[in-house]
Amino acid sequence: MEGSLVDNGGERVGRGNKVGYVRKGIGKKRKQLLRRIRRSDMTVSNTLQQLFHSCTEAFKGPATVPSPQDVQRLSQILDNMKPEDVGLNKDLQFFKPGNAVRENQRVTYTTVYKCDKFSLCIFFIPEGGIIPLHNHPDMTVFSKLLLGLMHIKSYDWIDPELSNDNLMQQPSQLRMAKLKADKVFTSSCDTSVLYPTTGGNIHEFKAITPCAVLDVIGPPYSKEDGRDCSYYKDHPCTVFPKKRIGEGKEEKDKDSYAWLEEIEMPENSEMDGIEYLGPTPF
């Protein structure tokens, strides 16, 4: 992250406040990985500006979803995004093997832009770091992996009628979900898009190598507006007895479902916030 980011020295937020990422001072070793550069030294990113202007047209506010045409346009822009568009490159210290800050595997994030309708955020996940399984209530999210190798697991809630068929077998405090993705992504992969009820709205990121992922989120999390972040633990359906989902399903399909248990905010979900000093989006 050398070259575009600096420590913001923000105040730490307690685990009870789920919305709003943790902001705190960053240790000496991590500061060495987050070296300063003045914005005046950055070239303007036409791609980032194009992304920003397209977002202003695509996101209309709460309770709305971008049109298929807007989704296609934003996906195409993000597919062409390069690390350099936000002041990053693969030779920066953070992304070099063996440079992980072992005593602090926390995820770091920086906000490129945020308004009531959408936000642009970059998440820096150290090798072995995790963003735990969490949801995006009433939100549409575009995720583009800029650098690194990352495993993504995602779920969607199943149709309530199908879930009701299994209520007698459903363990207390659990809800059934269908697995949408469980694979490794590289920076060459297409942008992933999740919607309020489809596309893998509940997901988990685990960095196999140091990663940088750009998220376009609309609208952003807001506890006041009912878009608080919830966290989950998944349990294989084979652990608990249940009726088969639907008629004529093959036995192999049982691996496509899981019970999700809502949990308190995990310790490894806390993040360090830093100021964005990369190319301006407008």
PDB file of C-alpha atoms in Angstrom:
ATOM      1  CA  MET A   1       0.000   0.000   0.000  1.00  0.00           C
ATOM      2  CA  GLU A   2       3.058   2.166  -0.201  1.00  0.00           C
ATOM      3  CA  GLY A   3       2.365   4.978  -2.617  1.00  0.00           C
ATOM      4  CA  SER A   4      -1.227   5.915  -1.918  1.00  0.00           C
ATOM      5  CA  LEU A   5      -2.266   5.469   1.679  1.00  0.00           C
ATOM      6  CA  VAL A   6      -1.461   6.992   5.054  1.00  0.00           C
ATOM      7  CA  ASP A   7      -2.419   6.253   8.651  1.00  0.00           C
ATOM      8  CA  ASN A   8      -5.419   8.318   9.666  1.00  0.00           C
ATOM      9  CA  GLY A   9      -4.979   7.711  13.396  1.00  0.00           C
ATOM     10  CA  GLY A  10      -8.740   7.394  13.927  1.00  0.00           C
ATOM     11  CA  GLU A  11     -10.588   6.477  17.077  1.00  0.00           C
ATOM     12  CA  ARG A  12     -11.344   2.848  17.823  1.00  0.00           C
ATOM     13  CA  VAL A  13     -14.993   1.805  17.682  1.00  0.00           C
ATOM     14  CA  GLY A  14     -16.252  -0.853  20.071  1.00  0.00           C
ATOM     15  CA  ARG A  15     -17.518  -4.230  18.867  1.00  0.00           C
ATOM     16  CA  GLY A  16     -21.046  -3.373  19.917  1.00  0.00           C
ATOM     17  CA  ASN A  17     -21.302  -0.857  17.084  1.00  0.00           C
ATOM     18  CA  LYS A  18     -21.526  -3.110  14.045  1.00  0.00           C
ATOM     19  CA  VAL A  19     -21.884  -0.468  11.376  1.00  0.00           C
ATOM     20  CA  GLY A  20     -18.830   1.711  10.865  1.00  0.00           C
ATOM     21  CA  TYR A  21     -15.458   0.071  10.586  1.00  0.00           C
ATOM     22  CA  VAL A  22     -12.911   0.304  13.363  1.00  0.00           C
ATOM     23  CA  ARG A  23     -10.495   3.197  13.067  1.00  0.00           C
ATOM     24  CA  LYS A  24      -7.385   3.198  15.224  1.00  0.00           C
ATOM     25  CA  GLY A  25      -3.700   4.016  15.234  1.00  0.00           C
ATOM     26  CA  ILE A  26      -1.618   1.588  13.204  1.00  0.00           C
ATOM     27  CA  GLY A  27       1.559   0.041  14.593  1.00  0.00           C
ATOM     28  CA  LYS A  28       5.080   0.928  13.497  1.00  0.00           C
ATOM     29  CA  LYS A  29       5.553  -2.107  11.268  1.00  0.00           C
ATOM     30  CA  ARG A  30       2.301  -1.509   9.457  1.00  0.00           C
ATOM     31  CA  LYS A  31       3.138   2.162   8.971  1.00  0.00           C
ATOM     32  CA  GLN A  32       6.231   1.017   7.104  1.00  0.00           C
ATOM     33  CA  LEU A  33       3.896  -0.728   4.662  1.00  0.00           C
ATOM     34  CA  LEU A  34       1.635   2.315   4.330  1.00  0.00           C
ATOM     35  CA  ARG A  35       4.049   4.957   3.114  1.00  0.00           C
ATOM     36  CA  ARG A  36       2.946   8.476   2.242  1.00  0.00           C
ATOM     37  CA  ILE A  37       2.688  10.014  -1.145  1.00  0.00           C
ATOM     38  CA  ARG A  38       1.200  13.399  -1.963  1.00  0.00           C
ATOM     39  CA  ARG A  39      -1.903  13.449  -4.101  1.00  0.00           C
ATOM     40  CA  SER A  40      -0.177  15.972  -6.359  1.00  0.00           C
ATOM     41  CA  ASP A  41       2.230  13.196  -7.335  1.00  0.00           C
ATOM     42  CA  MET A  42      -0.663  11.054  -8.606  1.00  0.00           C
ATOM     43  CA  THR A  43      -1.851  11.026 -12.186  1.00  0.00           C
ATOM     44  CA  VAL A  44      -5.564  11.407 -12.803  1.00  0.00           C
ATOM     45  CA  SER A  45      -7.355   8.082 -13.355  1.00  0.00           C
ATOM     46  CA  ASN A  46      -9.863   8.366 -16.175  1.00  0.00           C
ATOM     47  CA  THR A  47     -11.194   4.915 -15.311  1.00  0.00           C
ATOM     48  CA  LEU A  48     -11.844   5.893 -11.687  1.00  0.00           C
ATOM     49  CA  GLN A  49     -13.582   9.072 -12.812  1.00  0.00           C
ATOM     50  CA  GLN A  50     -15.669   7.071 -15.262  1.00  0.00           C
ATOM     51  CA  LEU A  51     -16.614   4.702 -12.441  1.00  0.00           C
ATOM     52  CA  PHE A  52     -17.613   7.592 -10.181  1.00  0.00           C
ATOM     53  CA  HIS A  53     -19.813   9.277 -12.770  1.00  0.00           C
ATOM     54  CA  SER A  54     -21.469   5.981 -13.712  1.00  0.00           C
ATOM     55  CA  CYS A  55     -22.225   5.340 -10.022  1.00  0.00           C
ATOM     56  CA  THR A  56     -23.929   8.723  -9.701  1.00  0.00           C
ATOM     57  CA  GLU A  57     -26.241   7.660 -12.541  1.00  0.00           C
ATOM     58  CA  ALA A  58     -26.765   4.040 -11.462  1.00  0.00           C
ATOM     59  CA  PHE A  59     -27.515   4.388  -7.752  1.00  0.00           C
ATOM     60  CA  LYS A  60     -30.814   6.163  -7.101  1.00  0.00           C
ATOM     61  CA  GLY A  61     -30.911   5.772  -3.318  1.00  0.00           C
ATOM     62  CA  PRO A  62     -32.365   3.352  -0.722  1.00  0.00           C
ATOM     63  CA  ALA A  63     -34.839   0.663  -1.811  1.00  0.00           C
ATOM     64  CA  THR A  64     -33.632   0.800  -5.422  1.00  0.00           C
ATOM     65  CA  VAL A  65     -31.460  -1.533  -7.500  1.00  0.00           C
ATOM     66  CA  PRO A  66     -29.399  -0.426 -10.528  1.00  0.00           C
ATOM     67  CA  SER A  67     -30.961  -1.311 -13.869  1.00  0.00           C
ATOM     68  CA  PRO A  68     -29.509  -4.230 -15.876  1.00  0.00           C
ATOM     69  CA  GLN A  69     -27.949  -1.694 -18.230  1.00  0.00           C
ATOM     70  CA  ASP A  70     -26.291   0.132 -15.325  1.00  0.00           C
ATOM     71  CA  VAL A  71     -25.069  -3.159 -13.858  1.00  0.00           C
ATOM     72  CA  GLN A  72     -23.513  -4.097 -17.182  1.00  0.00           C
ATOM     73  CA  ARG A  73     -21.842  -0.699 -17.564  1.00  0.00           C
ATOM     74  CA  LEU A  74     -20.423  -0.669 -14.026  1.00  0.00           C
ATOM     75  CA  SER A  75     -19.215  -4.256 -14.370  1.00  0.00           C
ATOM     76  CA  GLN A  76     -17.404  -3.444 -17.607  1.00  0.00           C
ATOM     77  CA  ILE A  77     -15.695  -0.428 -16.034  1.00  0.00           C
ATOM     78  CA  LEU A  78     -14.621  -2.442 -12.997  1.00  0.00           C
ATOM     79  CA  ASP A  79     -13.423  -5.344 -15.152  1.00  0.00           C
ATOM     80  CA  ASN A  80     -10.991  -2.877 -16.745  1.00  0.00           C
ATOM     81  CA  MET A  81      -9.851  -1.328 -13.458  1.00  0.00           C
ATOM     82  CA  LYS A  82      -6.149  -1.620 -12.728  1.00  0.00           C
ATOM     83  CA  PRO A  83      -4.422  -1.260  -9.352  1.00  0.00           C
ATOM     84  CA  GLU A  84      -2.744   1.888 -10.675  1.00  0.00           C
ATOM     85  CA  ASP A  85      -6.173   3.518 -11.036  1.00  0.00           C
ATOM     86  CA  VAL A  86      -6.263   3.816  -7.242  1.00  0.00           C
ATOM     87  CA  GLY A  87      -2.516   4.317  -6.688  1.00  0.00           C
ATOM     88  CA  LEU A  88      -1.516   0.669  -6.164  1.00  0.00           C
ATOM     89  CA  ASN A  89       0.755  -1.828  -7.877  1.00  0.00           C
ATOM     90  CA  LYS A  90       1.932  -5.368  -7.208  1.00  0.00           C
ATOM     91  CA  ASP A  91       5.448  -4.242  -6.247  1.00  0.00           C
ATOM     92  CA  LEU A  92       4.289  -2.329  -3.172  1.00  0.00           C
ATOM     93  CA  GLN A  93       5.616  -3.614   0.131  1.00  0.00           C
ATOM     94  CA  PHE A  94       2.247  -4.878   1.403  1.00  0.00           C
ATOM     95  CA  PHE A  95       1.856  -7.312  -1.493  1.00  0.00           C
ATOM     96  CA  LYS A  96       5.352  -8.836  -1.305  1.00  0.00           C
ATOM     97  CA  PRO A  97       5.609 -12.382   0.124  1.00  0.00           C
ATOM     98  CA  GLY A  98       6.872 -12.554   3.678  1.00  0.00           C
ATOM     99  CA  ASN A  99       5.934  -8.973   4.532  1.00  0.00           C
ATOM    100  CA  ALA A 100       2.773  -9.791   6.480  1.00  0.00           C
ATOM    101  CA  VAL A 101       2.473  -8.080   9.852  1.00  0.00           C
ATOM    102  CA  ARG A 102       2.142 -11.274  11.830  1.00  0.00           C
ATOM    103  CA  GLU A 103       1.081  -9.685  15.110  1.00  0.00           C
ATOM    104  CA  ASN A 104      -1.787  -7.870  13.400  1.00  0.00           C
ATOM    105  CA  GLN A 105      -3.757  -9.764  10.768  1.00  0.00           C
ATOM    106  CA  ARG A 106      -6.530  -7.181  10.794  1.00  0.00           C
ATOM    107  CA  VAL A 107      -8.032  -5.986   7.555  1.00  0.00           C
ATOM    108  CA  THR A 108      -7.340  -2.376   6.579  1.00  0.00           C
ATOM    109  CA  TYR A 109      -9.776  -0.282   4.562  1.00  0.00           C
ATOM    110  CA  THR A 110      -9.837   3.123   2.941  1.00  0.00           C
ATOM    111  CA  THR A 111     -12.823   5.057   1.606  1.00  0.00           C
ATOM    112  CA  VAL A 112     -12.306   6.536  -1.838  1.00  0.00           C
ATOM    113  CA  TYR A 113     -15.707   8.231  -1.816  1.00  0.00           C
ATOM    114  CA  LYS A 114     -18.956   8.011   0.150  1.00  0.00           C
ATOM    115  CA  CYS A 115     -22.381   9.643  -0.062  1.00  0.00           C
ATOM    116  CA  ASP A 116     -25.916   8.618   0.918  1.00  0.00           C
ATOM    117  CA  LYS A 117     -26.399   6.698  -2.347  1.00  0.00           C
ATOM    118  CA  PHE A 118     -23.135   4.780  -2.760  1.00  0.00           C
ATOM    119  CA  SER A 119     -19.571   4.343  -1.551  1.00  0.00           C
ATOM    120  CA  LEU A 120     -16.243   3.282  -3.085  1.00  0.00           C
ATOM    121  CA  CYS A 121     -14.021   1.415  -0.631  1.00  0.00           C
ATOM    122  CA  ILE A 122     -10.782  -0.566  -0.903  1.00  0.00           C
ATOM    123  CA  PHE A 123     -10.115  -3.421   1.516  1.00  0.00           C
ATOM    124  CA  PHE A 124      -6.559  -4.623   2.130  1.00  0.00           C
ATOM    125  CA  ILE A 125      -6.557  -8.174   3.439  1.00  0.00           C
ATOM    126  CA  PRO A 126      -3.218  -9.594   4.633  1.00  0.00           C
ATOM    127  CA  GLU A 127      -2.248 -13.166   3.825  1.00  0.00           C
ATOM    128  CA  GLY A 128      -4.504 -15.413   5.907  1.00  0.00           C
ATOM    129  CA  GLY A 129      -6.751 -12.491   6.837  1.00  0.00           C
ATOM    130  CA  ILE A 130     -10.521 -12.903   6.797  1.00  0.00           C
ATOM    131  CA  ILE A 131     -13.593 -10.724   6.387  1.00  0.00           C
ATOM    132  CA  PRO A 132     -16.091 -13.016   8.160  1.00  0.00           C
ATOM    133  CA  LEU A 133     -19.429 -14.154   6.765  1.00  0.00           C
ATOM    134  CA  HIS A 134     -21.712 -11.090   6.714  1.00  0.00           C
ATOM    135  CA  ASN A 135     -24.717  -9.693   4.866  1.00  0.00           C
ATOM    136  CA  HIS A 136     -25.599  -6.600   2.824  1.00  0.00           C
ATOM    137  CA  PRO A 137     -29.232  -5.714   3.655  1.00  0.00           C
ATOM    138  CA  ASP A 138     -31.101  -4.021   0.788  1.00  0.00           C
ATOM    139  CA  MET A 139     -27.791  -3.322  -0.946  1.00  0.00           C
ATOM    140  CA  THR A 140     -26.212  -3.943  -4.334  1.00  0.00           C
ATOM    141  CA  VAL A 141     -22.463  -4.549  -4.203  1.00  0.00           C
ATOM    142  CA  PHE A 142     -19.868  -4.794  -6.978  1.00  0.00           C
ATOM    143  CA  SER A 143     -16.572  -6.392  -5.898  1.00  0.00           C
ATOM    144  CA  LYS A 144     -13.430  -6.244  -8.028  1.00  0.00           C
ATOM    145  CA  LEU A 145     -10.284  -8.010  -6.849  1.00  0.00           C
ATOM    146  CA  LEU A 146      -7.424  -5.718  -7.891  1.00  0.00           C
ATOM    147  CA  LEU A 147      -4.498  -7.717  -6.536  1.00  0.00           C
ATOM    148  CA  GLY A 148      -3.974 -11.086  -4.905  1.00  0.00           C
ATOM    149  CA  LEU A 149      -5.602 -14.485  -4.603  1.00  0.00           C
ATOM    150  CA  MET A 150      -8.778 -14.743  -2.544  1.00  0.00           C
ATOM    151  CA  HIS A 151     -11.248 -17.459  -1.544  1.00  0.00           C
ATOM    152  CA  ILE A 152     -14.888 -16.344  -1.520  1.00  0.00           C
ATOM    153  CA  LYS A 153     -17.791 -18.238  -0.015  1.00  0.00           C
ATOM    154  CA  SER A 154     -21.282 -16.794  -0.439  1.00  0.00           C
ATOM    155  CA  TYR A 155     -24.903 -17.682   0.284  1.00  0.00           C
ATOM    156  CA  ASP A 156     -28.427 -16.469  -0.433  1.00  0.00           C
ATOM    157  CA  TRP A 157     -31.448 -17.117   1.773  1.00  0.00           C
ATOM    158  CA  ILE A 158     -33.708 -19.733   0.254  1.00  0.00           C
ATOM    159  CA  ASP A 159     -37.363 -19.168  -0.581  1.00  0.00           C
ATOM    160  CA  PRO A 160     -39.321 -18.804   2.699  1.00  0.00           C
ATOM    161  CA  GLU A 161     -41.834 -21.432   1.556  1.00  0.00           C
ATOM    162  CA  LEU A 162     -39.079 -24.011   1.167  1.00  0.00           C
ATOM    163  CA  SER A 163     -37.671 -23.017   4.536  1.00  0.00           C
ATOM    164  CA  ASN A 164     -41.110 -23.394   6.146  1.00  0.00           C
ATOM    165  CA  ASP A 165     -41.270 -26.978   4.877  1.00  0.00           C
ATOM    166  CA  ASN A 166     -38.253 -27.680   7.062  1.00  0.00           C
ATOM    167  CA  LEU A 167     -39.260 -25.793  10.212  1.00  0.00           C
ATOM    168  CA  MET A 168     -39.899 -28.990  12.181  1.00  0.00           C
ATOM    169  CA  GLN A 169     -36.327 -30.063  11.449  1.00  0.00           C
ATOM    170  CA  GLN A 170     -34.724 -26.620  11.713  1.00  0.00           C
ATOM    171  CA  PRO A 171     -32.466 -26.089  14.727  1.00  0.00           C
ATOM    172  CA  SER A 172     -33.290 -23.097  16.876  1.00  0.00           C
ATOM    173  CA  GLN A 173     -31.797 -19.739  15.807  1.00  0.00           C
ATOM    174  CA  LEU A 174     -30.756 -21.082  12.396  1.00  0.00           C
ATOM    175  CA  ARG A 175     -31.999 -20.215   8.921  1.00  0.00           C
ATOM    176  CA  MET A 176     -31.480 -22.126   5.703  1.00  0.00           C
ATOM    177  CA  ALA A 177     -29.408 -20.680   2.848  1.00  0.00           C
ATOM    178  CA  LYS A 178     -28.185 -21.883  -0.532  1.00  0.00           C
ATOM    179  CA  LEU A 179     -24.486 -21.870  -1.370  1.00  0.00           C
ATOM    180  CA  LYS A 180     -23.794 -19.594  -4.351  1.00  0.00           C
ATOM    181  CA  ALA A 181     -19.982 -19.575  -4.516  1.00  0.00           C
ATOM    182  CA  ASP A 182     -17.157 -21.434  -2.830  1.00  0.00           C
ATOM    183  CA  LYS A 183     -14.036 -20.903  -4.906  1.00  0.00           C
ATOM    184  CA  VAL A 184     -10.780 -19.021  -5.390  1.00  0.00           C
ATOM    185  CA  PHE A 185     -10.731 -15.749  -7.316  1.00  0.00           C
ATOM    186  CA  THR A 186      -7.812 -13.955  -8.975  1.00  0.00           C
ATOM    187  CA  SER A 187      -7.468 -10.394 -10.195  1.00  0.00           C
ATOM    188  CA  SER A 188      -8.193 -11.598 -13.731  1.00  0.00           C
ATOM    189  CA  CYS A 189     -11.684 -12.743 -12.694  1.00  0.00           C
ATOM    190  CA  ASP A 190     -14.726 -10.727 -13.694  1.00  0.00           C
ATOM    191  CA  THR A 191     -16.355  -8.365 -11.240  1.00  0.00           C
ATOM    192  CA  SER A 192     -18.823 -10.109  -8.918  1.00  0.00           C
ATOM    193  CA  VAL A 193     -22.202  -8.518  -8.251  1.00  0.00           C
ATOM    194  CA  LEU A 194     -24.532  -9.248  -5.371  1.00  0.00           C
ATOM    195  CA  TYR A 195     -28.086  -7.979  -4.975  1.00  0.00           C
ATOM    196  CA  PRO A 196     -30.436  -7.567  -1.994  1.00  0.00           C
ATOM    197  CA  THR A 197     -31.757 -11.146  -2.315  1.00  0.00           C
ATOM    198  CA  THR A 198     -29.562 -12.845  -4.936  1.00  0.00           C
ATOM    199  CA  GLY A 199     -25.995 -13.161  -6.165  1.00  0.00           C
ATOM    200  CA  GLY A 200     -24.507 -14.279  -2.850  1.00  0.00           C
ATOM    201  CA  ASN A 201     -25.640 -11.427  -0.567  1.00  0.00           C
ATOM    202  CA  ILE A 202     -24.029 -13.111   2.444  1.00  0.00           C
ATOM    203  CA  HIS A 203     -20.331 -13.648   1.831  1.00  0.00           C
ATOM    204  CA  GLU A 204     -16.912 -14.265   3.386  1.00  0.00           C
ATOM    205  CA  PHE A 205     -13.484 -13.251   2.034  1.00  0.00           C
ATOM    206  CA  LYS A 206     -10.265 -15.086   2.927  1.00  0.00           C
ATOM    207  CA  ALA A 207      -6.946 -13.914   1.493  1.00  0.00           C
ATOM    208  CA  ILE A 208      -4.665 -16.684   0.231  1.00  0.00           C
ATOM    209  CA  THR A 209      -2.087 -14.029  -0.653  1.00  0.00           C
ATOM    210  CA  PRO A 210      -2.200 -10.313   0.308  1.00  0.00           C
ATOM    211  CA  CYS A 211      -5.230  -8.851  -1.459  1.00  0.00           C
ATOM    212  CA  ALA A 212      -6.748  -5.535  -2.424  1.00  0.00           C
ATOM    213  CA  VAL A 213     -10.438  -5.552  -3.338  1.00  0.00           C
ATOM    214  CA  LEU A 214     -12.471  -2.574  -4.503  1.00  0.00           C
ATOM    215  CA  ASP A 215     -16.115  -2.560  -3.395  1.00  0.00           C
ATOM    216  CA  VAL A 216     -18.808  -0.364  -4.911  1.00  0.00           C
ATOM    217  CA  ILE A 217     -21.667  -0.405  -2.412  1.00  0.00           C
ATOM    218  CA  GLY A 218     -25.080   1.124  -2.932  1.00  0.00           C
ATOM    219  CA  PRO A 219     -26.537   2.287  -0.694  1.00  0.00           C
ATOM    220  CA  PRO A 220     -23.864   2.134   2.051  1.00  0.00           C
ATOM    221  CA  TYR A 221     -24.409   0.521   5.452  1.00  0.00           C
ATOM    222  CA  SER A 222     -26.513   2.686   7.766  1.00  0.00           C
ATOM    223  CA  LYS A 223     -27.758   1.518  11.139  1.00  0.00           C
ATOM    224  CA  GLU A 224     -30.115   4.494  11.323  1.00  0.00           C
ATOM    225  CA  ASP A 225     -31.735   3.485   7.998  1.00  0.00           C
ATOM    226  CA  GLY A 226     -32.035  -0.208   8.881  1.00  0.00           C
ATOM    227  CA  ARG A 227     -28.990  -1.388   6.935  1.00  0.00           C
ATOM    228  CA  ASP A 228     -26.953  -2.752   9.817  1.00  0.00           C
ATOM    229  CA  CYS A 229     -24.375  -5.476   9.169  1.00  0.00           C
ATOM    230  CA  SER A 230     -25.082  -8.939  10.594  1.00  0.00           C
ATOM    231  CA  TYR A 231     -22.557 -11.769  10.941  1.00  0.00           C
ATOM    232  CA  TYR A 232     -23.102 -15.497  10.561  1.00  0.00           C
ATOM    233  CA  LYS A 233     -21.628 -18.913  11.167  1.00  0.00           C
ATOM    234  CA  ASP A 234     -22.478 -21.610   8.647  1.00  0.00           C
ATOM    235  CA  HIS A 235     -23.313 -25.190   9.608  1.00  0.00           C
ATOM    236  CA  PRO A 236     -23.519 -28.007   7.031  1.00  0.00           C
ATOM    237  CA  CYS A 237     -27.028 -29.356   6.626  1.00  0.00           C
ATOM    238  CA  THR A 238     -25.706 -32.867   7.244  1.00  0.00           C
ATOM    239  CA  VAL A 239     -25.103 -31.890  10.880  1.00  0.00           C
ATOM    240  CA  PHE A 240     -28.846 -31.438  11.417  1.00  0.00           C
ATOM    241  CA  PRO A 241     -31.735 -33.630  10.217  1.00  0.00           C
ATOM    242  CA  LYS A 242     -33.969 -32.028   7.602  1.00  0.00           C
ATOM    243  CA  LYS A 243     -36.325 -32.904   4.792  1.00  0.00           C
ATOM    244  CA  ARG A 244     -35.012 -32.772   1.275  1.00  0.00           C
ATOM    245  CA  ILE A 245     -35.324 -29.329  -0.346  1.00  0.00           C
ATOM    246  CA  GLY A 246     -37.905 -29.594  -3.114  1.00  0.00           C
ATOM    247  CA  GLU A 247     -38.980 -32.629  -5.089  1.00  0.00           C
ATOM    248  CA  GLY A 248     -36.656 -34.688  -7.208  1.00  0.00           C
ATOM    249  CA  LYS A 249     -33.447 -33.228  -5.814  1.00  0.00           C
ATOM    250  CA  GLU A 250     -30.379 -35.407  -6.109  1.00  0.00           C
ATOM    251  CA  GLU A 251     -28.631 -36.411  -2.885  1.00  0.00           C
ATOM    252  CA  LYS A 252     -25.515 -34.515  -3.986  1.00  0.00           C
ATOM    253  CA  ASP A 253     -27.535 -31.268  -3.790  1.00  0.00           C
ATOM    254  CA  LYS A 254     -27.477 -31.415   0.023  1.00  0.00           C
ATOM    255  CA  ASP A 255     -23.989 -29.862  -0.112  1.00  0.00           C
ATOM    256  CA  SER A 256     -25.506 -26.781  -1.746  1.00  0.00           C
ATOM    257  CA  TYR A 257     -27.392 -25.820   1.412  1.00  0.00           C
ATOM    258  CA  ALA A 258     -26.365 -24.766   4.901  1.00  0.00           C
ATOM    259  CA  TRP A 259     -27.832 -23.534   8.148  1.00  0.00           C
ATOM    260  CA  LEU A 260     -26.734 -19.986   8.971  1.00  0.00           C
ATOM    261  CA  GLU A 261     -26.569 -18.894  12.590  1.00  0.00           C
ATOM    262  CA  GLU A 262     -26.488 -15.167  13.343  1.00  0.00           C
ATOM    263  CA  ILE A 263     -23.656 -14.395  15.749  1.00  0.00           C
ATOM    264  CA  GLU A 264     -22.185 -11.425  17.545  1.00  0.00           C
ATOM    265  CA  MET A 265     -19.645  -9.306  15.685  1.00  0.00           C
ATOM    266  CA  PRO A 266     -16.468 -11.467  15.535  1.00  0.00           C
ATOM    267  CA  GLU A 267     -13.177 -10.034  16.755  1.00  0.00           C
ATOM    268  CA  ASN A 268     -11.615 -10.645  13.351  1.00  0.00           C
ATOM    269  CA  SER A 269     -14.238  -8.408  11.726  1.00  0.00           C
ATOM    270  CA  GLU A 270     -12.691  -5.264  13.219  1.00  0.00           C
ATOM    271  CA  MET A 271     -10.726  -3.168  10.743  1.00  0.00           C
ATOM    272  CA  ASP A 272      -8.157  -0.394  10.673  1.00  0.00           C
ATOM    273  CA  GLY A 273      -9.226   2.704   8.744  1.00  0.00           C
ATOM    274  CA  ILE A 274      -6.714   4.813   6.825  1.00  0.00           C
ATOM    275  CA  GLU A 275      -7.039   7.927   4.713  1.00  0.00           C
ATOM    276  CA  TYR A 276      -7.261   7.585   0.959  1.00  0.00           C
ATOM    277  CA  LEU A 277      -4.690   9.711  -0.889  1.00  0.00           C
ATOM    278  CA  GLY A 278      -4.869   8.077  -4.292  1.00  0.00           C
ATOM    279  CA  PRO A 279      -6.086   9.555  -7.566  1.00  0.00           C
ATOM    280  CA  THR A 280      -9.247  11.591  -7.168  1.00  0.00           C
ATOM    281  CA  PRO A 281     -12.485  10.141  -8.591  1.00  0.00           C
ATOM    282  CA  PHE A 282     -13.779  13.579  -9.660  1.00  0.00           C
TER     283      PHE A 282
END
